[in-house]
Amino acid sequence: MDSEPRRLVVVSNRLPVALREAADGGWEVKAGAGGLVTALAPVLRNRGGVWIGWSGAPDPAADPAADVDGLLARFSAEAGYDLRTVSLTREEVDGYYSGFSNGVIWPLFHDLQTRCRFDPDCWRTYLDVNFKFAEIVARRTTADDYVWIQDYHLMHQAFFLKSMGVKRRTGFFLHIPFPPPDIFIKLPWRWKVIKALTEFDLVGFQTLQDRRNFAACLRRLMPEAKVSGRGAVVTADMGNRRFRLGAFPISIDFQQFDAMARRDDVAGEAFKIREALRHRKIILGVDRLDYTKGIPERIRAIGTLLRRYPDIQGTFNFVQIAVPSREEVGEYRELRTEIEQLIGRVNGEFSFPGWVPVHYHYRSLPHDELVAYYAAADIGLVTPLRDGMNLVAKEYCAASTDGDGVLILSEFAGAAAQFQRDAYLVNPYDTEGVARALHRTLHWDKAQRVEHMTRLREQVRRNDIFRWVDSFLKAGISRRLGDFPEAETLRLGRG
Ligand code: GDG
């Protein structure tokens, strides 16, 4: 068990691709869009890596026409790492994914306990599906691999691997916040969840505050646990075994965003966006359409800005890109309706010939178009009610290659811990405060904006995704990303 791990194996709810039913009734593979995919793909590529997860399609194997393996094999060859699917039935998806992961853990861990639906059947399905995943992990890995499990959907992996007698080195990273004890203890299965997390060798969080919250819950529910140490990574002693807890703020591939924003076609697209909006200032919001992202509050803040500061009318556009997410869930459909009504109200109240204040896109944009929007924007308005990290904030900075831009950031995003001195922090519930921040920063002169953005860009450049991976692997197995070298042949073949 102490030999050097041979391969990195990532396990997550979703594979970094989505299998969808195509218009002709067959299946098609599409690259995924979430934060996790953005963060991990560069880490596995051409390093013999394996990614285990659900394809996103309920039970495609039941469809005799689906050549799932063939579709994924083609994607694997292009992506440079192996994909291994876990097939889930419609009932499993409903209970484990929609019911427990997104109906209980997601709202609870974002401090929105009143949105939780504590359904014991969903909890049981969550355990069953975790067991199913663990069986595949056991089958597809060896004791030489390092198994890195991602996120709240799979908190029982180490627990089930151990219960099967399978020895693996395991690390777990939680992409969402970890709540304080007063909130966590509302969970009817609190003890089982916290116990399951103690079975990993390393549990990683986005911020020191998340790690502290976890340690406080651990002390409350398992008083025998003793947490000791200082710095980003500390040790929890459970009497018969130890494991480690760390804070590892996730990031982005800074160079990739920076380089893409500098590309002629992307810069040209950014210019076209500015031109179409008549070179007015652009305030940009980009989010999955989720109730944690504070989109209604943000639109209200835009309304307040226009009402309080009439001088500002006609001088800017607020562009909100909302990526469809969890559309099968009623709450998300209602949220979409609420957002669209609010936008209608603001536009109805303030538009005049030649100017509509809010532009709204309800779709996922191609990556280069998204980067063009980042590059075109004068202000990135990132105001989640609660967020593990928020990669959009970092991507916006990386794509602001001229160093001229402003990041207005919610103090409840994990990114605020890193950016507290450099971003303009706001309370997303305080619509007047957000309106004031917008009014002030719209009047900042270029020198102020450049000083602000240059510091932010430097932060993201220094603390990029590769540093995140390095710091996690260093804590987990005393190794670095570079210790899993890129295969020479694959690298040459990449062109
Ligand atoms: C979870 C945590 C944590 C967005 N619109 C488009 C698009 N995106 C991409 C962005 C970004 C990603 O989606 C969103 O990442 P976030 O971090 O903002 O948010 P979550 O999806 O909630 O992610 C979060 C993250 O995990 C990582 O740990 O930071 O706190 O909630 O990368 O670029 N991509 C494309 N078109 C779009 O229209 N192509």
Coordinates of C-alpha atoms and ligand atoms in Angstrom, one line a residue, residues 33-36 38-39 106 110 151 173 175-176 206 250 257 286-288 293 321 323 363-367 370 374 387-392 395, ligand 1:
A33 CA -20.1 21.9 -18.9
G34 CA -19.9 21.9 -15.1
G35 CA -17.1 23.3 -12.9
L36 CA -15.7 19.8 -12.1
T38 CA -13.4 22.3 -16.3
A39 CA -11.1 21.6 -13.4
W106 CA -27.2 20.5 -2.0
H110 CA -25.7 25.7 1.1
D151 CA -18.2 15.6 -4.3
F173 CA -12.9 16.5 -2.3
H175 CA -16.8 21.0 -4.2
I176 CA -19.7 22.6 -2.2
Q206 CA -12.7 24.5 -0.6
I250 CA -10.0 24.8 -6.5
F257 CA -8.4 31.2 -20.5
V286 CA -22.8 33.8 -15.8
D287 CA -24.3 30.9 -13.8
R288 CA -26.0 27.6 -13.9
K293 CA -26.5 31.6 -7.4
I321 CA -26.1 34.0 -19.1
V323 CA -27.1 27.7 -18.2
R363 CA -28.6 28.4 -22.9
S364 CA -25.0 27.0 -22.7
L365 CA -22.6 28.9 -24.9
P366 CA -19.7 27.4 -26.7
H367 CA -16.5 27.8 -24.6
L370 CA -18.3 32.5 -23.2
Y374 CA -15.8 37.6 -20.2
D387 CA -21.0 28.8 -3.3
G388 CA -18.2 26.3 -2.7
M389 CA -15.7 28.3 -4.7
N390 CA -17.2 29.8 -7.9
L391 CA -15.0 29.3 -11.0
V392 CA -16.8 32.0 -13.0
E395 CA -12.4 32.7 -15.3
Ligands
GDG1 C1 -19.5 23.5 -8.4 C2 -19.6 24.4 -7.1 C3 -17.3 25.2 -7.4 C4 -21.0 28.3 -17.3 N1 -21.7 28.8 -18.3 C5 -21.2 28.2 -19.4 C6 -20.1 27.4 -19.0 N2 -20.0 27.5 -17.7 C7 -19.0 26.8 -16.9 C8 -18.1 27.9 -16.4 C9 -17.6 27.3 -15.1 C10 -18.6 26.3 -14.7 O1 -19.6 26.2 -15.8 C11 -19.4 26.7 -13.5 O2 -18.6 26.6 -12.4 P1 -18.9 27.3 -11.0 O3 -17.8 27.1 -10.1 O4 -19.2 28.7 -11.2 O5 -20.3 26.6 -10.4 P2 -20.9 25.1 -10.2 O6 -21.3 24.5 -11.5 O7 -22.0 25.2 -9.2 O8 -19.7 24.2 -9.6 C12 -18.7 25.6 -7.2 C13 -17.2 24.2 -8.6 O9 -18.1 23.1 -8.4 C14 -15.8 23.6 -8.7 O10 -15.4 23.1 -7.5 O11 -16.5 26.3 -7.8 O12 -18.8 26.4 -6.0 O13 -21.0 24.7 -6.9 O14 -16.4 26.6 -15.4 O15 -17.1 28.2 -17.3 N3 -19.4 26.7 -19.9 C15 -19.7 26.8 -21.2 N4 -20.8 27.6 -21.7 C16 -21.6 28.3 -20.8 O16 -22.5 28.9 -21.2 N5 -19.0 26.2 -22.2

